[in-house]
Amino acid sequence: MTKINWPALKQAAKQATLQAYAPYSHFPVGVAVLASSGKIYIGCNVESASYGATVCAERNAIAAAVVAGEREFKALLVYTPQTDLTPPCGICRQVIAEFFLPSTPVASCNHLEQQQTWTLAELLPAAFTPKHLDNSEKIGVIKA
Ligand code: THU
């Protein structure tokens, strides 16, 4: 089991928060992901005047890692300068499940430096993952 440097992830996620583009919600979010290579990648939320086009910090951090060639991850940490601890939204949980094992830790940290950690399986039980497509029997559509 790789030792996870949570303070380094926290620092990176906090730094990412400073770049958040959140003129509508005023809710900045920063995320750091630890790839299996040992490298840390960051993302912030990027909002849009067409609100539904907003992309969360989690998905931007994962995208930054994927474009760098990463496909496997050891941990994810969300930082929000709030008192409440922010867990990843439902869409982000699905994207996390694309690349992370169910046992991978997903943490949230607030401005009081408190941290809560879940496994991905706790956040998204019975996840639909790439293995369901691999195992599909390609039965196709039965026409009436
Ligand atoms: N947001 C994230 O970036 N990650 C989360 O885990 C929760 C929500 C963003 C989306 C939007 O820009 C703002 O926070 C308010 O929903």
Tab-separated table of N, CA and C and ligand atoms in Angstrom:
chain	number	residue	atom	x	y	z
A	1	MET	N	0.840	-1.205	0.000
A	1	MET	CA	0.000	0.000	0.000
A	1	MET	C	0.875	1.256	0.000
A	2	THR	N	0.670	2.127	-1.003
A	2	THR	CA	1.457	3.368	-1.078
A	2	THR	C	1.083	4.281	0.086
A	3	LYS	N	2.077	4.899	0.672
A	3	LYS	CA	1.828	5.881	1.724
A	3	LYS	C	1.365	7.156	1.019
A	4	ILE	N	0.235	7.684	1.489
A	4	ILE	CA	-0.299	8.893	0.851
A	4	ILE	C	0.119	10.129	1.638
A	5	ASN	N	0.714	11.079	0.933
A	5	ASN	CA	1.157	12.319	1.569
A	5	ASN	C	-0.013	13.309	1.560
A	6	TRP	N	-0.885	13.165	2.571
A	6	TRP	CA	-2.092	14.016	2.619
A	6	TRP	C	-1.753	15.506	2.743
A	7	PRO	N	-0.768	15.912	3.558
A	7	PRO	CA	-0.440	17.345	3.622
A	7	PRO	C	-0.061	17.919	2.254
A	8	ALA	N	0.659	17.128	1.433
A	8	ALA	CA	1.047	17.623	0.097
A	8	ALA	C	-0.185	17.764	-0.790
A	9	LEU	N	-1.111	16.812	-0.686
A	9	LEU	CA	-2.350	16.889	-1.481
A	9	LEU	C	-3.186	18.093	-1.051
A	10	LYS	N	-3.237	18.297	0.264
A	10	LYS	CA	-4.003	19.413	0.824
A	10	LYS	C	-3.434	20.741	0.332
A	11	GLN	N	-2.135	20.855	0.377
A	11	GLN	CA	-1.462	22.085	-0.050
A	11	GLN	C	-1.732	22.355	-1.538
A	12	ALA	N	-1.642	21.306	-2.345
A	12	ALA	CA	-1.854	21.441	-3.796
A	12	ALA	C	-3.304	21.826	-4.096
A	13	ALA	N	-4.243	21.200	-3.389
A	13	ALA	CA	-5.664	21.485	-3.618
A	13	ALA	C	-6.010	22.909	-3.180
A	14	LYS	N	-5.408	23.319	-2.076
A	14	LYS	CA	-5.631	24.676	-1.557
A	14	LYS	C	-5.130	25.702	-2.578
A	15	GLN	N	-3.974	25.430	-3.134
A	15	GLN	CA	-3.375	26.295	-4.146
A	15	GLN	C	-4.296	26.388	-5.372
A	16	ALA	N	-4.868	25.242	-5.766
A	16	ALA	CA	-5.756	25.197	-6.938
A	16	ALA	C	-7.003	26.044	-6.709
A	17	THR	N	-7.454	26.091	-5.475
A	17	THR	CA	-8.649	26.878	-5.135
A	17	THR	C	-8.478	28.348	-5.521
A	18	LEU	N	-7.232	28.821	-5.432
A	18	LEU	CA	-6.964	30.231	-5.736
A	18	LEU	C	-7.217	30.552	-7.207
A	19	GLN	N	-7.210	29.516	-8.065
A	19	GLN	CA	-7.454	29.722	-9.497
A	19	GLN	C	-8.915	29.456	-9.882
A	20	ALA	N	-9.732	29.072	-8.925
A	20	ALA	CA	-11.129	28.730	-9.241
A	20	ALA	C	-11.818	29.880	-9.975
A	21	TYR	N	-12.584	29.527	-10.989
A	21	TYR	CA	-13.379	30.519	-11.718
A	21	TYR	C	-14.827	30.273	-11.320
A	22	ALA	N	-15.269	31.001	-10.295
A	22	ALA	CA	-16.599	30.756	-9.729
A	22	ALA	C	-17.350	32.064	-9.515
A	23	PRO	N	-17.547	32.858	-10.620
A	23	PRO	CA	-18.201	34.161	-10.458
A	23	PRO	C	-19.686	34.064	-10.153
A	24	TYR	N	-20.301	32.890	-10.364
A	24	TYR	CA	-21.748	32.750	-10.156
A	24	TYR	C	-22.058	32.180	-8.779
A	25	SER	N	-21.368	31.109	-8.417
A	25	SER	CA	-21.655	30.476	-7.118
A	25	SER	C	-20.840	31.093	-5.985
A	26	HIS	N	-19.722	31.723	-6.317
A	26	HIS	CA	-18.779	32.205	-5.291
A	26	HIS	C	-18.400	31.066	-4.352
A	27	PHE	N	-18.269	29.877	-4.914
A	27	PHE	CA	-17.949	28.678	-4.139
A	27	PHE	C	-16.706	28.037	-4.776
A	28	PRO	N	-15.524	28.541	-4.425
A	28	PRO	CA	-14.304	28.008	-5.048
A	28	PRO	C	-13.977	26.604	-4.532
A	29	VAL	N	-13.527	25.763	-5.442
A	29	VAL	CA	-13.156	24.391	-5.095
A	29	VAL	C	-11.806	24.082	-5.730
A	30	GLY	N	-10.958	23.412	-4.984
A	30	GLY	CA	-9.676	22.944	-5.513
A	30	GLY	C	-9.540	21.458	-5.244
A	31	VAL	N	-8.972	20.742	-6.191
A	31	VAL	CA	-8.806	19.287	-6.041
A	31	VAL	C	-7.384	18.908	-6.413
A	32	ALA	N	-6.836	17.955	-5.671
A	32	ALA	CA	-5.551	17.350	-6.029
A	32	ALA	C	-5.742	15.847	-6.123
A	33	VAL	N	-5.197	15.257	-7.193
A	33	VAL	CA	-5.238	13.793	-7.331
A	33	VAL	C	-3.804	13.273	-7.339
A	34	LEU	N	-3.620	12.155	-6.672
A	34	LEU	CA	-2.314	11.487	-6.658
A	34	LEU	C	-2.385	10.326	-7.639
A	35	ALA	N	-1.547	10.401	-8.690
A	35	ALA	CA	-1.520	9.324	-9.686
A	35	ALA	C	-0.580	8.215	-9.211
A	36	SER	N	-0.735	7.041	-9.806
A	36	SER	CA	0.126	5.904	-9.433
A	36	SER	C	1.597	6.199	-9.708
A	37	SER	N	1.867	7.113	-10.636
A	37	SER	CA	3.248	7.507	-10.940
A	37	SER	C	3.888	8.254	-9.777
A	38	GLY	N	3.058	8.709	-8.831
A	38	GLY	CA	3.562	9.499	-7.707
A	38	GLY	C	3.360	10.994	-7.916
A	39	LYS	N	2.958	11.382	-9.143
A	39	LYS	CA	2.757	12.806	-9.415
A	39	LYS	C	1.386	13.272	-8.935
A	40	ILE	N	1.328	14.554	-8.588
A	40	ILE	CA	0.085	15.186	-8.145
A	40	ILE	C	-0.400	16.117	-9.249
A	41	TYR	N	-1.696	16.056	-9.536
A	41	TYR	CA	-2.316	16.937	-10.542
A	41	TYR	C	-3.439	17.703	-9.848
A	42	ILE	N	-3.666	18.922	-10.325
A	42	ILE	CA	-4.680	19.752	-9.667
A	42	ILE	C	-5.756	20.209	-10.649
A	43	GLY	N	-6.882	20.609	-10.097
A	43	GLY	CA	-7.960	21.189	-10.882
A	43	GLY	C	-8.771	22.124	-10.011
A	44	CYS	N	-9.432	23.081	-10.648
A	44	CYS	CA	-10.348	23.977	-9.933
A	44	CYS	C	-11.669	23.962	-10.690
A	45	ASN	N	-12.721	24.460	-10.048
A	45	ASN	CA	-13.987	24.533	-10.782
A	45	ASN	C	-13.943	25.693	-11.772
A	46	VAL	N	-14.555	25.459	-12.928
A	46	VAL	CA	-14.619	26.465	-13.996
A	46	VAL	C	-16.090	26.611	-14.371
A	47	GLU	N	-16.673	27.729	-13.975
A	47	GLU	CA	-18.107	27.935	-14.206
A	47	GLU	C	-18.362	28.570	-15.571
A	48	SER	N	-19.633	28.568	-15.962
A	48	SER	CA	-20.034	29.108	-17.261
A	48	SER	C	-21.311	29.932	-17.085
A	49	ALA	N	-21.437	30.981	-17.907
A	49	ALA	CA	-22.661	31.783	-17.904
A	49	ALA	C	-23.857	30.911	-18.274
A	50	SER	N	-23.593	29.856	-19.032
A	50	SER	CA	-24.596	28.812	-19.255
A	50	SER	C	-24.339	27.797	-18.144
A	51	TYR	N	-25.016	27.983	-17.010
A	51	TYR	CA	-24.632	27.325	-15.753
A	51	TYR	C	-24.351	25.826	-15.872
A	52	GLY	N	-25.145	25.156	-16.704
A	52	GLY	CA	-25.009	23.701	-16.828
A	52	GLY	C	-23.693	23.272	-17.457
A	53	ALA	N	-22.977	24.214	-18.055
A	53	ALA	CA	-21.688	23.886	-18.691
A	53	ALA	C	-20.528	23.951	-17.694
A	54	THR	N	-20.839	24.266	-16.440
A	54	THR	CA	-19.813	24.316	-15.387
A	54	THR	C	-19.128	22.960	-15.239
A	55	VAL	N	-17.814	23.000	-15.044
A	55	VAL	CA	-17.079	21.749	-14.790
A	55	VAL	C	-16.465	21.834	-13.393
A	56	CYS	N	-16.686	20.789	-12.613
A	56	CYS	CA	-16.187	20.735	-11.235
A	56	CYS	C	-14.677	20.544	-11.198
A	57	ALA	N	-14.114	20.903	-10.056
A	57	ALA	CA	-12.671	20.787	-9.834
A	57	ALA	C	-12.188	19.338	-9.954
A	58	GLU	N	-12.991	18.386	-9.498
A	58	GLU	CA	-12.592	16.970	-9.543
A	58	GLU	C	-12.353	16.525	-10.984
A	59	ARG	N	-13.321	16.864	-11.849
A	59	ARG	CA	-13.198	16.423	-13.247
A	59	ARG	C	-12.052	17.143	-13.950
A	60	ASN	N	-11.812	18.402	-13.598
A	60	ASN	CA	-10.692	19.113	-14.225
A	60	ASN	C	-9.350	18.549	-13.760
A	61	ALA	N	-9.262	18.149	-12.499
A	61	ALA	CA	-8.004	17.551	-11.993
A	61	ALA	C	-7.750	16.210	-12.682
A	62	ILE	N	-8.792	15.400	-12.813
A	62	ILE	CA	-8.630	14.089	-13.462
A	62	ILE	C	-8.262	14.291	-14.934
A	63	ALA	N	-8.891	15.261	-15.592
A	63	ALA	CA	-8.584	15.521	-17.007
A	63	ALA	C	-7.130	15.963	-17.171
A	64	ALA	N	-6.639	16.782	-16.251
A	64	ALA	CA	-5.237	17.244	-16.326
A	64	ALA	C	-4.289	16.049	-16.208
A	65	ALA	N	-4.651	15.098	-15.350
A	65	ALA	CA	-3.802	13.910	-15.176
A	65	ALA	C	-3.878	13.003	-16.403
A	66	VAL	N	-5.075	12.850	-16.946
A	66	VAL	CA	-5.264	11.955	-18.096
A	66	VAL	C	-4.496	12.484	-19.312
A	67	VAL	N	-4.545	13.793	-19.534
A	67	VAL	CA	-3.832	14.357	-20.694
A	67	VAL	C	-2.312	14.240	-20.516
A	68	ALA	N	-1.870	14.072	-19.267
A	68	ALA	CA	-0.437	13.861	-19.002
A	68	ALA	C	-0.072	12.379	-19.117
A	69	GLY	N	-1.059	11.537	-19.421
A	69	GLY	CA	-0.786	10.116	-19.648
A	69	GLY	C	-1.137	9.206	-18.488
A	70	GLU	N	-1.665	9.762	-17.400
A	70	GLU	CA	-2.011	8.944	-16.223
A	70	GLU	C	-3.331	8.214	-16.452
A	71	ARG	N	-3.421	7.007	-15.907
A	71	ARG	CA	-4.671	6.235	-15.993
A	71	ARG	C	-5.069	5.599	-14.658
A	72	GLU	N	-4.131	5.590	-13.700
A	72	GLU	CA	-4.404	4.963	-12.395
A	72	GLU	C	-4.092	5.957	-11.293
A	73	PHE	N	-4.915	5.902	-10.238
A	73	PHE	CA	-4.808	6.896	-9.182
A	73	PHE	C	-4.814	6.250	-7.802
A	74	LYS	N	-4.187	6.955	-6.858
A	74	LYS	CA	-4.067	6.445	-5.481
A	74	LYS	C	-4.928	7.216	-4.498
A	75	ALA	N	-5.264	8.467	-4.800
A	75	ALA	CA	-6.038	9.277	-3.853
A	75	ALA	C	-6.528	10.557	-4.522
A	76	LEU	N	-7.599	11.104	-3.944
A	76	LEU	CA	-8.135	12.402	-4.407
A	76	LEU	C	-8.490	13.201	-3.166
A	77	LEU	N	-8.193	14.493	-3.189
A	77	LEU	CA	-8.578	15.366	-2.068
A	77	LEU	C	-9.259	16.624	-2.599
A	78	VAL	N	-10.403	16.935	-2.018
A	78	VAL	CA	-11.167	18.145	-2.362
A	78	VAL	C	-10.927	19.168	-1.257
A	79	TYR	N	-10.587	20.391	-1.641
A	79	TYR	CA	-10.461	21.457	-0.645
A	79	TYR	C	-11.472	22.550	-0.937
A	80	THR	N	-12.212	22.952	0.085
A	80	THR	CA	-13.085	24.124	-0.052
A	80	THR	C	-12.848	25.030	1.159
A	81	PRO	N	-12.709	26.334	0.938
A	81	PRO	CA	-12.530	27.263	2.058
A	81	PRO	C	-13.856	27.505	2.764
A	82	GLN	N	-14.396	26.457	3.326
A	82	GLN	CA	-15.702	26.464	3.991
A	82	GLN	C	-15.562	25.760	5.335
A	83	THR	N	-16.626	25.847	6.135
A	83	THR	CA	-16.627	25.094	7.392
A	83	THR	C	-17.147	23.685	7.154
A	84	ASP	N	-18.165	23.590	6.286
A	84	ASP	CA	-18.673	22.252	5.931
A	84	ASP	C	-17.669	21.563	5.014
A	85	LEU	N	-17.554	20.264	5.174
A	85	LEU	CA	-16.677	19.490	4.293
A	85	LEU	C	-17.445	19.165	3.019
A	86	THR	N	-16.842	19.446	1.859
A	86	THR	CA	-17.519	19.253	0.572
A	86	THR	C	-17.173	17.887	-0.014
A	87	PRO	N	-18.159	17.014	-0.192
A	87	PRO	CA	-17.881	15.749	-0.878
A	87	PRO	C	-18.073	15.924	-2.380
A	88	PRO	N	-17.476	15.071	-3.219
A	88	PRO	CA	-17.665	15.193	-4.671
A	88	PRO	C	-19.130	15.016	-5.062
A	89	CYS	N	-19.557	15.754	-6.091
A	89	CYS	CA	-20.942	15.639	-6.572
A	89	CYS	C	-21.137	14.291	-7.267
A	90	GLY	N	-22.366	13.989	-7.611
A	90	GLY	CA	-22.689	12.691	-8.220
A	90	GLY	C	-21.994	12.456	-9.554
A	91	ILE	N	-21.976	13.487	-10.401
A	91	ILE	CA	-21.327	13.321	-11.716
A	91	ILE	C	-19.839	13.036	-11.518
A	92	CYS	N	-19.206	13.769	-10.603
A	92	CYS	CA	-17.775	13.562	-10.362
A	92	CYS	C	-17.518	12.172	-9.780
A	93	ARG	N	-18.415	11.679	-8.933
A	93	ARG	CA	-18.225	10.323	-8.384
A	93	ARG	C	-18.170	9.305	-9.517
A	94	GLN	N	-19.017	9.496	-10.518
A	94	GLN	CA	-19.024	8.576	-11.662
A	94	GLN	C	-17.698	8.667	-12.431
A	95	VAL	N	-17.200	9.873	-12.626
A	95	VAL	CA	-15.934	10.046	-13.356
A	95	VAL	C	-14.766	9.482	-12.536
A	96	ILE	N	-14.809	9.669	-11.223
A	96	ILE	CA	-13.768	9.097	-10.356
A	96	ILE	C	-13.771	7.571	-10.494
A	97	ALA	N	-14.973	6.986	-10.561
A	97	ALA	CA	-15.108	5.522	-10.654
A	97	ALA	C	-14.557	4.965	-11.971
A	98	GLU	N	-14.389	5.821	-12.960
A	98	GLU	CA	-13.816	5.386	-14.241
A	98	GLU	C	-12.350	4.975	-14.067
A	99	PHE	N	-11.654	5.650	-13.145
A	99	PHE	CA	-10.203	5.470	-13.028
A	99	PHE	C	-9.730	4.934	-11.677
A	100	PHE	N	-10.550	5.071	-10.622
A	100	PHE	CA	-10.098	4.723	-9.273
A	100	PHE	C	-10.676	3.376	-8.860
A	101	LEU	N	-9.904	2.614	-8.079
A	101	LEU	CA	-10.427	1.367	-7.515
A	101	LEU	C	-11.448	1.714	-6.429
A	102	PRO	N	-12.407	0.803	-6.162
A	102	PRO	CA	-13.404	1.076	-5.120
A	102	PRO	C	-12.790	1.373	-3.747
A	103	SER	N	-11.625	0.819	-3.478
A	103	SER	CA	-10.977	1.015	-2.165
A	103	SER	C	-10.171	2.314	-2.076
A	104	THR	N	-10.088	3.075	-3.178
A	104	THR	CA	-9.262	4.295	-3.189
A	104	THR	C	-9.842	5.357	-2.252
A	105	PRO	N	-8.981	5.992	-1.440
A	105	PRO	CA	-9.480	7.051	-0.563
A	105	PRO	C	-9.792	8.353	-1.301
A	106	VAL	N	-10.937	8.923	-0.930
A	106	VAL	CA	-11.381	10.224	-1.452
A	106	VAL	C	-11.629	11.098	-0.219
A	107	ALA	N	-10.895	12.206	-0.124
A	107	ALA	CA	-10.957	13.012	1.096
A	107	ALA	C	-11.477	14.406	0.822
A	108	SER	N	-11.992	15.015	1.880
A	108	SER	CA	-12.428	16.401	1.811
A	108	SER	C	-11.814	17.153	2.975
A	109	CYS	N	-11.402	18.390	2.696
A	109	CYS	CA	-10.723	19.192	3.716
A	109	CYS	C	-11.321	20.598	3.707
A	110	ASN	N	-11.442	21.185	4.905
A	110	ASN	CA	-12.016	22.534	4.990
A	110	ASN	C	-10.968	23.548	5.462
A	111	HIS	N	-11.409	24.773	5.645
A	111	HIS	CA	-10.452	25.828	6.019
A	111	HIS	C	-9.947	25.677	7.448
A	112	LEU	N	-10.598	24.806	8.220
A	112	LEU	CA	-10.145	24.541	9.593
A	112	LEU	C	-9.130	23.395	9.620
A	113	GLU	N	-8.763	22.935	8.393
A	113	GLU	CA	-7.804	21.833	8.263
A	113	GLU	C	-8.378	20.512	8.776
A	114	GLN	N	-9.718	20.438	8.882
A	114	GLN	CA	-10.336	19.158	9.227
A	114	GLN	C	-10.431	18.332	7.962
A	115	GLN	N	-10.336	17.023	8.117
A	115	GLN	CA	-10.378	16.141	6.946
A	115	GLN	C	-11.296	14.953	7.214
A	116	GLN	N	-12.113	14.652	6.223
A	116	GLN	CA	-12.926	13.435	6.277
A	116	GLN	C	-12.547	12.594	5.062
A	117	THR	N	-12.394	11.302	5.278
A	117	THR	CA	-11.968	10.427	4.179
A	117	THR	C	-12.947	9.274	4.023
A	118	TRP	N	-13.334	9.049	2.776
A	118	TRP	CA	-14.196	7.929	2.427
A	118	TRP	C	-13.436	7.047	1.439
A	119	THR	N	-13.932	5.839	1.230
A	119	THR	CA	-13.448	5.098	0.058
A	119	THR	C	-14.400	5.463	-1.073
A	120	LEU	N	-13.942	5.248	-2.307
A	120	LEU	CA	-14.826	5.514	-3.443
A	120	LEU	C	-16.080	4.645	-3.339
A	121	ALA	N	-15.929	3.398	-2.885
A	121	ALA	CA	-17.077	2.489	-2.766
A	121	ALA	C	-18.127	3.030	-1.793
A	122	GLU	N	-17.681	3.744	-0.778
A	122	GLU	CA	-18.647	4.340	0.165
A	122	GLU	C	-19.412	5.481	-0.507
A	123	LEU	N	-18.724	6.219	-1.355
A	123	LEU	CA	-19.376	7.364	-2.020
A	123	LEU	C	-20.259	6.928	-3.185
A	124	LEU	N	-19.874	5.837	-3.843
A	124	LEU	CA	-20.638	5.371	-5.007
A	124	LEU	C	-20.740	3.846	-4.983
A	125	PRO	N	-21.631	3.334	-4.123
A	125	PRO	CA	-21.778	1.879	-4.070
A	125	PRO	C	-22.436	1.351	-5.346
A	126	ALA	N	-22.145	0.124	-5.672
A	126	ALA	CA	-22.736	-0.530	-6.855
A	126	ALA	C	-22.536	0.323	-8.100
A	127	ALA	N	-21.327	0.828	-8.274
A	127	ALA	CA	-21.033	1.725	-9.397
A	127	ALA	C	-21.093	1.003	-10.740
A	128	PHE	N	-21.537	1.735	-11.746
A	128	PHE	CA	-21.435	1.260	-13.135
A	128	PHE	C	-20.031	1.632	-13.597
A	129	THR	N	-19.240	0.647	-14.011
A	129	THR	CA	-17.835	0.900	-14.363
A	129	THR	C	-17.501	0.255	-15.711
A	130	PRO	N	-16.299	0.507	-16.246
A	130	PRO	CA	-15.928	-0.076	-17.545
A	130	PRO	C	-16.074	-1.591	-17.580
A	131	LYS	N	-15.959	-2.261	-16.422
A	131	LYS	CA	-16.037	-3.729	-16.452
A	131	LYS	C	-17.423	-4.217	-16.881
A	132	HIS	N	-18.445	-3.402	-16.662
A	132	HIS	CA	-19.788	-3.800	-17.103
A	132	HIS	C	-19.873	-3.839	-18.620
A	133	LEU	N	-19.145	-2.950	-19.280
A	133	LEU	CA	-19.127	-2.962	-20.753
A	133	LEU	C	-18.320	-4.161	-21.253
A	134	ASP	N	-17.198	-4.454	-20.563
A	134	ASP	CA	-16.367	-5.609	-20.949
A	134	ASP	C	-17.158	-6.907	-20.847
A	135	ASN	N	-17.994	-6.983	-19.786
A	135	ASN	CA	-18.722	-8.235	-19.519
A	135	ASN	C	-20.051	-8.329	-20.268
A	136	SER	N	-20.368	-7.303	-21.049
A	136	SER	CA	-21.684	-7.311	-21.686
A	136	SER	C	-21.734	-8.391	-22.756
A	137	GLU	N	-22.915	-8.941	-22.942
A	137	GLU	CA	-23.049	-10.085	-23.852
A	137	GLU	C	-23.459	-9.657	-25.253
A	138	LYS	N	-23.525	-8.373	-25.468
A	138	LYS	CA	-23.842	-7.838	-26.807
A	138	LYS	C	-25.098	-8.514	-27.373
A	139	ILE	N	-26.102	-8.606	-26.552
A	139	ILE	CA	-27.347	-9.278	-26.954
A	139	ILE	C	-28.105	-8.435	-27.980
A	140	GLY	N	-27.988	-7.110	-27.832
A	140	GLY	CA	-28.647	-6.233	-28.792
A	140	GLY	C	-30.096	-5.993	-28.435
A	141	VAL	N	-30.766	-5.252	-29.289
A	141	VAL	CA	-32.148	-4.873	-29.033
A	141	VAL	C	-33.076	-5.945	-29.635
A	142	ILE	N	-34.003	-6.408	-28.808
A	142	ILE	CA	-34.964	-7.395	-29.319
A	142	ILE	C	-36.148	-6.646	-29.890
A	143	LYS	N	-36.413	-6.812	-31.186
A	143	LYS	CA	-37.501	-6.059	-31.826
A	143	LYS	C	-38.812	-6.799	-31.648
A	144	ALA	N	-39.858	-6.014	-31.419
A	144	ALA	CA	-41.182	-6.612	-31.222
A	144	ALA	C	-41.736	-7.133	-32.570
B	1	THU	N1	-18.213	22.019	-7.263
B	1	THU	C1	-17.015	21.389	-7.461
B	1	THU	O1	-16.150	21.872	-8.196
B	1	THU	N2	-16.798	20.227	-6.807
B	1	THU	C2	-17.624	19.695	-5.876
B	1	THU	O2	-17.271	18.698	-5.271
B	1	THU	C3	-18.911	20.335	-5.589
B	1	THU	C4	-19.284	21.454	-6.477
B	1	THU	C5	-18.422	23.325	-7.886
B	1	THU	C6	-19.369	23.391	-9.040
B	1	THU	C7	-19.780	24.853	-8.976
B	1	THU	O3	-18.797	25.643	-9.652
B	1	THU	C8	-19.732	25.207	-7.508
B	1	THU	O4	-18.919	24.223	-6.913
B	1	THU	C9	-21.101	25.233	-6.831
B	1	THU	O5	-21.803	24.072	-7.104
